Short mmCIF file of C-alpha atoms and ligand atoms in Angstrom, two decimals:
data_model
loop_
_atom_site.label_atom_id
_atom_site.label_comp_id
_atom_site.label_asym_id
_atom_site.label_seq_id
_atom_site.Cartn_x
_atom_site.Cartn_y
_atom_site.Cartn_z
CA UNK A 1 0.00 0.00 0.00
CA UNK A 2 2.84 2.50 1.10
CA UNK A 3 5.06 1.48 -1.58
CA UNK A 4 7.90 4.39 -0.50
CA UNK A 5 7.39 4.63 2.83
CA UNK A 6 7.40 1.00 3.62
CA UNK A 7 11.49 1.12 2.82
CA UNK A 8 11.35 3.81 5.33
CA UNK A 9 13.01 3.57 8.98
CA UNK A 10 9.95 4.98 10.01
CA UNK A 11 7.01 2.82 12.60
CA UNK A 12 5.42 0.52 9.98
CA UNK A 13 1.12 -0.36 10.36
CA UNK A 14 2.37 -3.94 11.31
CA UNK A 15 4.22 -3.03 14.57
CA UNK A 16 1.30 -1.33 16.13
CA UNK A 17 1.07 -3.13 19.16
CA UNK A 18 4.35 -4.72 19.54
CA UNK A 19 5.76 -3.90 22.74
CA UNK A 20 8.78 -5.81 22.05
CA UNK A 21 10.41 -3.42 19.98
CA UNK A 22 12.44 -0.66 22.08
CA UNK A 23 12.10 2.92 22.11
CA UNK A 24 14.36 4.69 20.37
CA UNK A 25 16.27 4.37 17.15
CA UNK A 26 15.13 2.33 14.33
CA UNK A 27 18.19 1.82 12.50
CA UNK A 28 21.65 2.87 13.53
CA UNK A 29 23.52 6.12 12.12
CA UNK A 30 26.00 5.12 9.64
CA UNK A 31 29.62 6.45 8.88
CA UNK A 32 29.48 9.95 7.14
CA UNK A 33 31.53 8.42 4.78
CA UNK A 34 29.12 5.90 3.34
CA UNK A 35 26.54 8.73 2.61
CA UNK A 36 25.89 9.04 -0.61
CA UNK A 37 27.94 12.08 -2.14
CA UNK A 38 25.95 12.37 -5.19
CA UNK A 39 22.40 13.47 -5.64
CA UNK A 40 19.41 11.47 -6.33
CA UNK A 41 18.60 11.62 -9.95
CA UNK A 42 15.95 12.87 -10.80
CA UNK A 43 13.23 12.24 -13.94
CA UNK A 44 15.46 14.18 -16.75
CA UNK A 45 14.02 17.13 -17.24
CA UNK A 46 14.88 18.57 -13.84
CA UNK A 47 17.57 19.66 -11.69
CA UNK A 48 17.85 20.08 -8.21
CA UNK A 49 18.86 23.69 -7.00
CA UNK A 50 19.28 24.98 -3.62
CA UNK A 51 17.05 28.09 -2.48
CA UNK A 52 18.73 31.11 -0.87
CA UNK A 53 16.43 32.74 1.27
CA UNK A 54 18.44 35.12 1.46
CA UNK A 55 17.28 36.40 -2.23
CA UNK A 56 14.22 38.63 -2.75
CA UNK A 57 14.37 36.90 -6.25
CA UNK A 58 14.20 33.13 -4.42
CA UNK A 59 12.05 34.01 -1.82
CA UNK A 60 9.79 35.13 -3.95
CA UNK A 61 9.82 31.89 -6.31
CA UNK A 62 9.08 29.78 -3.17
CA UNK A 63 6.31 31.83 -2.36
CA UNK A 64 4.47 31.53 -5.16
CA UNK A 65 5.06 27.86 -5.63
CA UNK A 66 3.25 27.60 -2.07
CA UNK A 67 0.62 30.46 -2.60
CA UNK A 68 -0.51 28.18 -5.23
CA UNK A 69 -0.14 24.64 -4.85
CA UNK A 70 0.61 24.45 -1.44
CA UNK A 71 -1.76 22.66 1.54
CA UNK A 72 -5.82 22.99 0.73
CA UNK A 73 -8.66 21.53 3.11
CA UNK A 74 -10.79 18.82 2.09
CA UNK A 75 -13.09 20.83 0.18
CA UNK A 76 -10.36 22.66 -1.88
CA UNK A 77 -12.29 26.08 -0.50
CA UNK A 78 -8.83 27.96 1.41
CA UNK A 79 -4.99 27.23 0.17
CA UNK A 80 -1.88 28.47 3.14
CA UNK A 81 -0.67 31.17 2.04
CA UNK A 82 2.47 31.68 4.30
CA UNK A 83 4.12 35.14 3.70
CA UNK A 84 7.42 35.81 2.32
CA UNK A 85 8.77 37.32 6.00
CA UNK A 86 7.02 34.17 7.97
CA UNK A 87 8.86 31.70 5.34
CA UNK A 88 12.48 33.79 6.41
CA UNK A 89 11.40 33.46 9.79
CA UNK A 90 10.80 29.58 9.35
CA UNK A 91 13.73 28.57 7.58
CA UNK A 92 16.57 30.57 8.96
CA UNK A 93 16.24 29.42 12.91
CA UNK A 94 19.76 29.21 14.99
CA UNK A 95 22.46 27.19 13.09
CA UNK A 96 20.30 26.19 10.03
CA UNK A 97 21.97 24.95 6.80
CA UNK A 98 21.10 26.53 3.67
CA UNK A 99 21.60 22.68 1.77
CA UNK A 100 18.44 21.94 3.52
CA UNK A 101 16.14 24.35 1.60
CA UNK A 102 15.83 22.27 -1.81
CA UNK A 103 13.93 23.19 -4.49
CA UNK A 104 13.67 21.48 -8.10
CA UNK A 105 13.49 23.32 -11.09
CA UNK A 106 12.33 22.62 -15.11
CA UNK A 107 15.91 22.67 -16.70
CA UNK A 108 14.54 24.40 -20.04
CA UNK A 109 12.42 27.43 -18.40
CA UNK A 110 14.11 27.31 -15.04
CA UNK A 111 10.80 27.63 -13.18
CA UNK A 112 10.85 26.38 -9.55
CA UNK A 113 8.25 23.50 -9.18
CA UNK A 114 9.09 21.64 -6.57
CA UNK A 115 10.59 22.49 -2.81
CA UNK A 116 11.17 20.78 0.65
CA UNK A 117 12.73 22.07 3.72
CA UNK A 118 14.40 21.17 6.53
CA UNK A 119 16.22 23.24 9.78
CA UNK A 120 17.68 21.85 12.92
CA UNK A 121 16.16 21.42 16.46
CA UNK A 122 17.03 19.41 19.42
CA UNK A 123 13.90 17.35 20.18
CA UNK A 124 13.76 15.50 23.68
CA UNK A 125 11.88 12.62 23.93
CA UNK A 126 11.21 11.89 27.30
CA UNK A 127 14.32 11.83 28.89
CA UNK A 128 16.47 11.87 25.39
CA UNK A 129 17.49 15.39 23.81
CA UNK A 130 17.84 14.14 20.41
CA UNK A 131 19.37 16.10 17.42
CA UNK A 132 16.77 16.40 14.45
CA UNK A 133 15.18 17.87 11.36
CA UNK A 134 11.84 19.45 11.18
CA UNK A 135 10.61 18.87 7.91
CA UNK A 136 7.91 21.07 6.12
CA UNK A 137 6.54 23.40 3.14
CA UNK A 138 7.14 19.90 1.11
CA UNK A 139 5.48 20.96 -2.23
CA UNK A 140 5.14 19.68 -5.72
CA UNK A 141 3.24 21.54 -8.84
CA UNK A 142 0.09 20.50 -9.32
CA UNK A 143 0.90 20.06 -12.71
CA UNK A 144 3.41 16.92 -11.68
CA UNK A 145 1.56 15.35 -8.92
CA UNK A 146 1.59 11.96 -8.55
CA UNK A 147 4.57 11.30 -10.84
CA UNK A 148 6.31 10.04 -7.46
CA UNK A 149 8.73 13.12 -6.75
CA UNK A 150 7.71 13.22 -3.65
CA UNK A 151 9.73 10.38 -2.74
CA UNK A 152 12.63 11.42 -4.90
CA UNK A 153 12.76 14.76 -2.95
CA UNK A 154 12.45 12.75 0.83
CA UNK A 155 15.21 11.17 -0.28
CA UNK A 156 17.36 13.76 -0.98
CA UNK A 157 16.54 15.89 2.23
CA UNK A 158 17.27 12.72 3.97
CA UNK A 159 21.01 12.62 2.39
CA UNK A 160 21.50 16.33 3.24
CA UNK A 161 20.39 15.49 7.11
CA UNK A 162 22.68 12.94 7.00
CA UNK A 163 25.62 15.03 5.36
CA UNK A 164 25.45 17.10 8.88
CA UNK A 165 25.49 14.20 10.99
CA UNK A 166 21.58 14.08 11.96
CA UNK A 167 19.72 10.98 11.95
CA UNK A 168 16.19 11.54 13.18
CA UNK A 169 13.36 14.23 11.88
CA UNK A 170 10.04 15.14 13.22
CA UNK A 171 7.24 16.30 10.88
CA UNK A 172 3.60 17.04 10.42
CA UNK A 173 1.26 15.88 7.43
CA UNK A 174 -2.67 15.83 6.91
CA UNK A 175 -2.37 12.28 5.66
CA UNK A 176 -2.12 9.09 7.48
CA UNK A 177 1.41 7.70 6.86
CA UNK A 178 3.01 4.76 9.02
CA UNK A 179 2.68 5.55 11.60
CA UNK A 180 1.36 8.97 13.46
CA UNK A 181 3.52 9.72 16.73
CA UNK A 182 0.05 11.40 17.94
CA UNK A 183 -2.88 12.67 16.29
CA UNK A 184 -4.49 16.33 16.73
CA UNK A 185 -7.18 18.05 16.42
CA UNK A 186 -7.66 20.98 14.64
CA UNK A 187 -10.63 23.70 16.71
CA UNK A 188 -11.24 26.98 15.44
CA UNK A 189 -12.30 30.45 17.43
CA UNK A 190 -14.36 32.79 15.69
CA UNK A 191 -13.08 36.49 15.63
CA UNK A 192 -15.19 37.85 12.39
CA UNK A 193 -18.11 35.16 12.54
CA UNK A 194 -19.82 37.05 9.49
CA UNK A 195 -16.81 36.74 7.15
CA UNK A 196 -16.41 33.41 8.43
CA UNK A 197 -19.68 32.49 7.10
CA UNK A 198 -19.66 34.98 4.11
CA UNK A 199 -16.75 32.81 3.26
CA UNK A 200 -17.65 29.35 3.80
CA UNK A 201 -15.40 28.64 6.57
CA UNK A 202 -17.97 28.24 9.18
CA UNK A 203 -22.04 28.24 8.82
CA UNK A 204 -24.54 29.58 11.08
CA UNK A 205 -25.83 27.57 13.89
CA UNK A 206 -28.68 25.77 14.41
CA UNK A 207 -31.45 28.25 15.45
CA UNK A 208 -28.87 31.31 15.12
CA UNK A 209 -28.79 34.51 13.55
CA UNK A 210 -26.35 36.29 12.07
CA UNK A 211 -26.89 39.15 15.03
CA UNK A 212 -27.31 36.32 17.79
CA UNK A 213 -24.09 34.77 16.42
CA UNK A 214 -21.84 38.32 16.70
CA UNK A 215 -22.85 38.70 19.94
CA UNK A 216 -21.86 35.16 20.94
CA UNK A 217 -18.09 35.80 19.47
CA UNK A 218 -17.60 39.12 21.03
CA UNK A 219 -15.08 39.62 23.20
CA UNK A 220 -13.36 42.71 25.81
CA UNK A 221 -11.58 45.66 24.18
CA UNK A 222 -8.53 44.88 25.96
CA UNK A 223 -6.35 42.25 28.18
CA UNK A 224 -7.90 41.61 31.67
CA UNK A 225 -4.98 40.36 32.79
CA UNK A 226 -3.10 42.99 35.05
CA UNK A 227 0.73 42.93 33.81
CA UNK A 228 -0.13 41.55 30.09
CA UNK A 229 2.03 42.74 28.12
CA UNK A 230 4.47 42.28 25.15
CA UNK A 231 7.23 40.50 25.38
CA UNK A 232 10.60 42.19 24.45
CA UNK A 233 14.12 41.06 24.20
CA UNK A 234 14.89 41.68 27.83
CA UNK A 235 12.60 38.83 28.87
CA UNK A 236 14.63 36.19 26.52
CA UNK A 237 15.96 34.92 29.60
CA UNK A 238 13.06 34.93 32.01
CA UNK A 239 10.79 33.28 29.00
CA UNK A 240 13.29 30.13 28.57
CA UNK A 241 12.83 29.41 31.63
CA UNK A 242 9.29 29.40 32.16
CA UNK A 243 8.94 27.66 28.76
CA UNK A 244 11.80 24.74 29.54
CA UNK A 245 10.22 24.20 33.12
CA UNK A 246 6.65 23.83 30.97
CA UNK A 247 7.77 21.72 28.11
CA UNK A 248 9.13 19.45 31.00
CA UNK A 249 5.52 18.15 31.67
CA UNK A 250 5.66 16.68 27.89
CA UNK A 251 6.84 13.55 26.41
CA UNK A 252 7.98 15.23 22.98
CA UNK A 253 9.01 18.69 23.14
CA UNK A 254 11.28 21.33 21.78
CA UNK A 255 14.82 21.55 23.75
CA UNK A 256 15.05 25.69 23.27
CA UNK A 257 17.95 27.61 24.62
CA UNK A 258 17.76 31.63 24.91
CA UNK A 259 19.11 31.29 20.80
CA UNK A 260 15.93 29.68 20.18
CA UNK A 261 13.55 31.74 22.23
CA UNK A 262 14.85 34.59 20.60
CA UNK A 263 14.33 33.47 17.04
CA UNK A 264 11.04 31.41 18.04
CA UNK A 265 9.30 33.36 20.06
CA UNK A 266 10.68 37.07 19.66
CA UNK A 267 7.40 39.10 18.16
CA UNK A 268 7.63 40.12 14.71
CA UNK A 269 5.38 42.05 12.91
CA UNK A 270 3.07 39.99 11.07
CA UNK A 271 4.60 36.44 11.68
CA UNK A 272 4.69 36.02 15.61
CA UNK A 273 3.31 37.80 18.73
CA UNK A 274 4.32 37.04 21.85
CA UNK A 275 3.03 38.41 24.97
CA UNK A 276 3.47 37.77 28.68
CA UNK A 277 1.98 38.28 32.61
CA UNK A 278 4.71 40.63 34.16
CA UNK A 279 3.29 40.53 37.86
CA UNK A 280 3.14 44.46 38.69
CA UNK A 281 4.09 43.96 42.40
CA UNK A 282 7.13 41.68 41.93
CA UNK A 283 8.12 42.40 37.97
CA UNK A 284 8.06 38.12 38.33
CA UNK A 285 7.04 36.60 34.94
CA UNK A 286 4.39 34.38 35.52
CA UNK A 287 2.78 33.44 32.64
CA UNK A 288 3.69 33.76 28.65
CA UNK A 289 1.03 32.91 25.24
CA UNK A 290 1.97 33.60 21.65
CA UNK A 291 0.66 33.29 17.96
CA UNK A 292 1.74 33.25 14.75
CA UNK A 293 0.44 34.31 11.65
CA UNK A 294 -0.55 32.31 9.00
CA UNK A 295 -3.22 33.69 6.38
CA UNK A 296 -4.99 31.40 3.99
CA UNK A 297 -5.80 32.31 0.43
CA UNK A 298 -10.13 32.27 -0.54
CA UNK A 299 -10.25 30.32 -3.56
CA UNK A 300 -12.92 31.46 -5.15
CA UNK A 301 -14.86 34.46 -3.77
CA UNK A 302 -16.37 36.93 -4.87
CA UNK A 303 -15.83 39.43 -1.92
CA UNK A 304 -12.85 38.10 -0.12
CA UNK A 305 -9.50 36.88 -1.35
CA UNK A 306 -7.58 36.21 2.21
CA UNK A 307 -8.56 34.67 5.12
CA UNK A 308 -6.63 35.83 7.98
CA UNK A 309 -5.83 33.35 10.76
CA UNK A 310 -3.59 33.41 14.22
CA UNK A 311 -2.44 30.16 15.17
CA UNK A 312 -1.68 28.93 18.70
CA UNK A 313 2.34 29.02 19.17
CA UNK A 314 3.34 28.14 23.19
CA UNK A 315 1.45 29.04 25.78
CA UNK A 316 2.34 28.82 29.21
CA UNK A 317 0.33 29.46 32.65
CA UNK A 318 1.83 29.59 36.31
CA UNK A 319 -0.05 32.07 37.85
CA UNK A 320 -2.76 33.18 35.40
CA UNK A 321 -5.39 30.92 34.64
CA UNK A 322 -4.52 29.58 30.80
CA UNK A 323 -8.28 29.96 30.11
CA UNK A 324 -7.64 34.16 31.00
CA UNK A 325 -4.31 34.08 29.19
CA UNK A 326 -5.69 32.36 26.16
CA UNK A 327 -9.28 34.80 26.50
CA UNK A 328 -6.87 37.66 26.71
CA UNK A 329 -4.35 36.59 23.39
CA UNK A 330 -8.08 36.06 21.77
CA UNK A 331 -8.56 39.75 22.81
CA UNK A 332 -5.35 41.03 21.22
CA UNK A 333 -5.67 39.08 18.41
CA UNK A 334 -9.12 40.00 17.64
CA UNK A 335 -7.57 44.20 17.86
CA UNK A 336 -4.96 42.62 15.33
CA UNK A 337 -7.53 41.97 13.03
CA UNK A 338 -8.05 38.20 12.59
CA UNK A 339 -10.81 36.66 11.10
CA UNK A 340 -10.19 33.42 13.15
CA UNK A 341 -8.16 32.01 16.04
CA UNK A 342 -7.32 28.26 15.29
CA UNK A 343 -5.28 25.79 18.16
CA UNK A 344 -4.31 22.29 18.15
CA UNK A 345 -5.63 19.98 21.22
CA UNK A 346 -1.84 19.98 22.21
CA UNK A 347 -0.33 20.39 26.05
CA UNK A 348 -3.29 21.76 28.10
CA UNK A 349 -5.32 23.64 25.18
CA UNK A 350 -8.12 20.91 25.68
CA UNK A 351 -8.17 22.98 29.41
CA UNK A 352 -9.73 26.36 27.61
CA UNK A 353 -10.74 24.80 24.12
CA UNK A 354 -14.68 24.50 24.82
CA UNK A 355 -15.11 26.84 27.75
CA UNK A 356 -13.52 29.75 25.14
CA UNK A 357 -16.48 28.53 22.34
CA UNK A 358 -13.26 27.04 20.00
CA UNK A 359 -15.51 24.35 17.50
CA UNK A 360 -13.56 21.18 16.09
CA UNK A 361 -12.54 21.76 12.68
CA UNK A 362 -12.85 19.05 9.70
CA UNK A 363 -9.19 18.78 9.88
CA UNK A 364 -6.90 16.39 11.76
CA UNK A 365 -2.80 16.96 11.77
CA UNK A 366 -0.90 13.61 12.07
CA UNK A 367 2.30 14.16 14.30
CA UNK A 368 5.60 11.77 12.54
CA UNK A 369 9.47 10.92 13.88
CA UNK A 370 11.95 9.67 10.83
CA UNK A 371 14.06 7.12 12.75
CA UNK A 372 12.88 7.07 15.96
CA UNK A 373 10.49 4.47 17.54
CA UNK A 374 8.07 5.18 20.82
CA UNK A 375 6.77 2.66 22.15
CA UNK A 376 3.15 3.63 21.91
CA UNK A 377 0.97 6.79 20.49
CA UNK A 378 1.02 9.37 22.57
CA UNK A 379 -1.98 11.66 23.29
CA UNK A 380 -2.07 14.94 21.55
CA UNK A 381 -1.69 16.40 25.39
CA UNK A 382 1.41 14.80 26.12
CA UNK A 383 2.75 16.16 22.76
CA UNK A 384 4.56 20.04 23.36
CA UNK A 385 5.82 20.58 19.77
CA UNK A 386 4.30 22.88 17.73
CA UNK A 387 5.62 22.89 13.77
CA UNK A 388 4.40 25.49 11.70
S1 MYA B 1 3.26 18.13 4.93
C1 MYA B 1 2.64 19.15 3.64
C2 MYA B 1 2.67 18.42 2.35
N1 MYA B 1 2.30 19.27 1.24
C3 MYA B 1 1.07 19.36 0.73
O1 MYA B 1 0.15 18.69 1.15
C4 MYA B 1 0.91 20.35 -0.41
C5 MYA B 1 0.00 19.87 -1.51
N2 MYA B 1 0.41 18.57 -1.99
C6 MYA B 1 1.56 18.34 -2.71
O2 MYA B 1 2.33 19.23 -3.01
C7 MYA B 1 1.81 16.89 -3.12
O3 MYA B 1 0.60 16.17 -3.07
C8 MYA B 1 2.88 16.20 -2.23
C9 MYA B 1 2.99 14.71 -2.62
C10 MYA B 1 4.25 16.87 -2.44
C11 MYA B 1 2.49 16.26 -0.76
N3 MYA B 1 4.34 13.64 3.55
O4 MYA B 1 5.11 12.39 -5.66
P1 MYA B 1 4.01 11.48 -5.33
C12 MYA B 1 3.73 10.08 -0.11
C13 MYA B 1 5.05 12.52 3.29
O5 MYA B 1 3.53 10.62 -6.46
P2 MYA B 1 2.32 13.79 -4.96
C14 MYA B 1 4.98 18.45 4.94
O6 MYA B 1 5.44 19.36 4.32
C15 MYA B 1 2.62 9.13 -0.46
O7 MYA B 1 2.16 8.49 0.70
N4 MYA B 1 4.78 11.66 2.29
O8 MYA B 1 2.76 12.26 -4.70
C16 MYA B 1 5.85 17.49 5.72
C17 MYA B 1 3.32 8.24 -1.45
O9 MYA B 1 4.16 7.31 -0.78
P3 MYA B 1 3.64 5.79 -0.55
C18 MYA B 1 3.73 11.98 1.51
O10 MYA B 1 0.93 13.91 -4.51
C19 MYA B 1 6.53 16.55 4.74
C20 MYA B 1 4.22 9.21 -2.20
O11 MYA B 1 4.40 10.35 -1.32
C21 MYA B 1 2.95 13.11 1.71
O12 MYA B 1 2.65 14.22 -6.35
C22 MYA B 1 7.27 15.44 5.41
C23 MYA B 1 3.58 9.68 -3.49
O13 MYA B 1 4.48 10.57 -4.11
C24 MYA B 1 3.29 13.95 2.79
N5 MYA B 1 2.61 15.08 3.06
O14 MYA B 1 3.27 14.63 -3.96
C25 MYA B 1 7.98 14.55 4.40
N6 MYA B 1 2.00 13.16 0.77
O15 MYA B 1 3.46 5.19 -1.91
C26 MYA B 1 8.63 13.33 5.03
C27 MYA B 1 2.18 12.08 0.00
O16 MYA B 1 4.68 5.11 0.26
C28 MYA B 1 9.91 13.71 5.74
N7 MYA B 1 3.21 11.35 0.44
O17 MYA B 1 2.34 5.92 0.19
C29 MYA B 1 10.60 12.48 6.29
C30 MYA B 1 11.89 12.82 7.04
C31 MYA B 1 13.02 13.18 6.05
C32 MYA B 1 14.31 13.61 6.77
C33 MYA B 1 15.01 12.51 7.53
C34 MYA B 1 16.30 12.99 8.15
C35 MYA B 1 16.96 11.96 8.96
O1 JJ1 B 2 -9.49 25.03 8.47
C1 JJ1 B 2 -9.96 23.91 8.46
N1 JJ1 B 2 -11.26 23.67 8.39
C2 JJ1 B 2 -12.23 24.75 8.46
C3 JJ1 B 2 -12.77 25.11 7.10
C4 JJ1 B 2 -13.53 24.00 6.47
C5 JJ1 B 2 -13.95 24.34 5.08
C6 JJ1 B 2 -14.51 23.15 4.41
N2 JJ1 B 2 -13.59 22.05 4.33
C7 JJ1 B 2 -13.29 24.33 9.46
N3 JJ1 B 2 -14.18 25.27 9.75
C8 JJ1 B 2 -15.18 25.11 10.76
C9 JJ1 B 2 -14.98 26.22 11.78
C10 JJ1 B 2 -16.10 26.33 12.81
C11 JJ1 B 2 -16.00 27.69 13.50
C12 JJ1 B 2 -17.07 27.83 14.55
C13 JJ1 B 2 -17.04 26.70 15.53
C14 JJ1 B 2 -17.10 25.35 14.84
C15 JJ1 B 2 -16.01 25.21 13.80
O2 JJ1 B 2 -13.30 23.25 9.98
C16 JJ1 B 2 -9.06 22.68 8.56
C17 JJ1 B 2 -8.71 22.37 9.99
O3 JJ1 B 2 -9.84 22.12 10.71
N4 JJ1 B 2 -7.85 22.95 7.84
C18 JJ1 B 2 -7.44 22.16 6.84
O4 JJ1 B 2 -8.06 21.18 6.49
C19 JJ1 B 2 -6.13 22.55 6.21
C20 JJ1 B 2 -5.18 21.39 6.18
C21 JJ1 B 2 -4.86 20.82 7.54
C22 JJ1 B 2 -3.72 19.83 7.46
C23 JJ1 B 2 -2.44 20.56 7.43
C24 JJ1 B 2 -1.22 19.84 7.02
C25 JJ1 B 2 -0.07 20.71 7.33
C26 JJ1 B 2 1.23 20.30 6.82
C27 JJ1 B 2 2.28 20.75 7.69
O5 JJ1 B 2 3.50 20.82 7.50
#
């Protein structure tokens, strides 16, 4: 059935179950040496070519591979449409390697119809810190789908991982590969229910009105939370803390340093907003949430073209209750302008989900490790990773 995958060192359907197998590993790293030196080939009228991000020119190419033929729901209604500054942001984290941002290109017209990415992280699971890959914005035209490039370009990621020494990679997909790590739900707050609708991202309840339904979704002006604020370079420190001590709790998590914090978590305009419970007695910081931003085109209306959604980054209570923290980053997201609010039932969000009138969405997003084994699924609450 899995014709590619099943050559994979990846959890296969048929070992659900066995506990005899050991956490861990799956196969062995091997010397750099026997890594393969030369590229996959690929069908002949392409060429691999490495993106600089670093280009306006580049940047731009990969963004309008994904604007157009990147991830779509079920119903083909709203494409991602990740922005130039949030793809920077995502692919130049602490001590990533530009070999890892491939793209594949037509070798007559040059056009770029093909990418897959990969940057560095340090993933513990449970007690092991373990050196990895994230992989994501895999993308292929959808003029040469189902050709099997996909494979072709795993493949070669998977060399260039191995070129720096790394053996595992965690990664995200909507489909069911062998074999999810967890699975997670997708739920959805509404900040502009009548666009929503307009739009065909939500519908109107049962017995609703549109006026009955806008007054359900309103929310304060402004934070409750005495001390909210947001967070600024000075609270790197303070942040990595609270966030390490939190991440703790899970079985798979992110292993950030300050370097990490910074780059992860720092606001910036338009791709992440960060913003934090300074306690106004002690200057303690007590409790942290953040967002990022990732829009989604409208394919096909009339009156709207973007669709523009905050997504639930790390969020962390000690003092605050997370249900106030998470009311009050619906509050400042909502004076940002979103149309929508969307979180993953990851760590504690299950904790405010309902009680904040979040609705499951029709999506799922299946949670993967490349070379590394757990023993069982987790629960999407024991899971503190968040990939964009
Ligand atoms: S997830 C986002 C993926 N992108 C999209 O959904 C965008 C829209 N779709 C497309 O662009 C294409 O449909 C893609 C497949 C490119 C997805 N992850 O070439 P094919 C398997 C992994 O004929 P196409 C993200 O970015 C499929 O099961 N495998 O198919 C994370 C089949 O294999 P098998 C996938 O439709 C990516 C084979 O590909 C996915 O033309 C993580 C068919 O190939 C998927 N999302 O192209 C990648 N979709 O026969 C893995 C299909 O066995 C990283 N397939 O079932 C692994 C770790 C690597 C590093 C390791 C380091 C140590
Ligand atoms: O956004 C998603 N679904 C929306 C829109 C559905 C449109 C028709 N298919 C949805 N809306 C309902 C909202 C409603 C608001 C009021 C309360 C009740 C709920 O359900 C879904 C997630 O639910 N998104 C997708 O399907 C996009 C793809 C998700 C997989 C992503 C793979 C990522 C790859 C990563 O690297």
């Amino acid at each position: 059935k899995h014709k590619f995958w099943e050559t994979q060192p990846v959890g296969q359907f048929k070992d659900i179950g066995d506990s005899s197998l050991p956490e861990g590993p799956i196969e062995p790293p091997t010397p750099l040496s026997e890594v393969k030196q030369e590229p996959y080939n690929l069908p002949s009228q392409y060429e691999w070519t490495t993106c600089d991000m670093d280009s306006e020119e580049t940047c731009t190419e990969v963004y309008n591979l994904l604007k157009n033929n990147y991830v779509e729901d079920d119903e083909n209604m709203f494409r991602f449409n990740y922005s130039k500054e949030f793809l920077r942001w995502a692919l130049r984290p602490p001590g990533y390697y530009r070999s890892w941002h491939i793209g594949v290109r037509a070798k007559t017209s040059k056009k770029l119809v093909a990418f897959i990415t990969g940057v560095p992280a340090r993933i513990r699971v449970r007690n092991e810190v373990v050196k990895m890959a994230e992989i994501n914005f895999l993308c292929v035209h959808k003029k040469l789908r189902s050709k099997r490039l996909a494979p072709v370009m795993i493949k070669e990621i998977t060399r260039r991982v191995h070129l720096e020494n790394i053996w595992q990679a965690a990664y995200t997909a909507g489909v069911v590969l062998p074999t999810p790590v967890t699975t997670c739900q997708y739920w959805h707050r509404s900040l502009n229910p009548k666009k929503l609708i307009d739009v065909g991202f939500s519908r109107l309840g049962a017995r609703m009105t549109m006026n009955r339904t806008i007054k359900l979704y309103k929310l304060a002006d402004s934070p409750a939370t005495p001390g909210f604020r947001k967070m600024e370079l000075c609270d790197v420190p303070a942040v990595t803390r609270l966030l390490r001590d939190y991440l703790s709790q899970c079985v798979v998590a992110p292993d950030f340093d300050e370097n990490d914090v910074e780059h992860w978590l720092l606001p910036t305009e338009d791709v992440v907003d960060s913003y934090l419970v300074e306690s106004p007695e002690t200057h303690e910081i007590t409790d942290f949430c953040s967002f990022y931003t990732l829009p989604s085109s409208i394919l096909g209306n009339q009156n709207y073209s973007t669709l523009k959604a905050a997504y639930s980054y790390y969020n962390v209570s000690t003092k605050t209750p997370l249900l106030q923290l998470m009311n009050d980053a619906l509050i400042v997201a909502k004076q940002k302008n979103f149309d929508v609010f969307n979180a993953l039932d990851v760590m504690y969000n299950e904790s405010f989900l309902k009680e904040l009138k979040f609705g499951p969405g029709d999506g799922q997003l299946h949670y993967y490790l490349y070379n590394y084994r757990t023993r069982n699924a987790l629960k999407a609450s024991e899971l503190g990773l968040v990939l964009l």
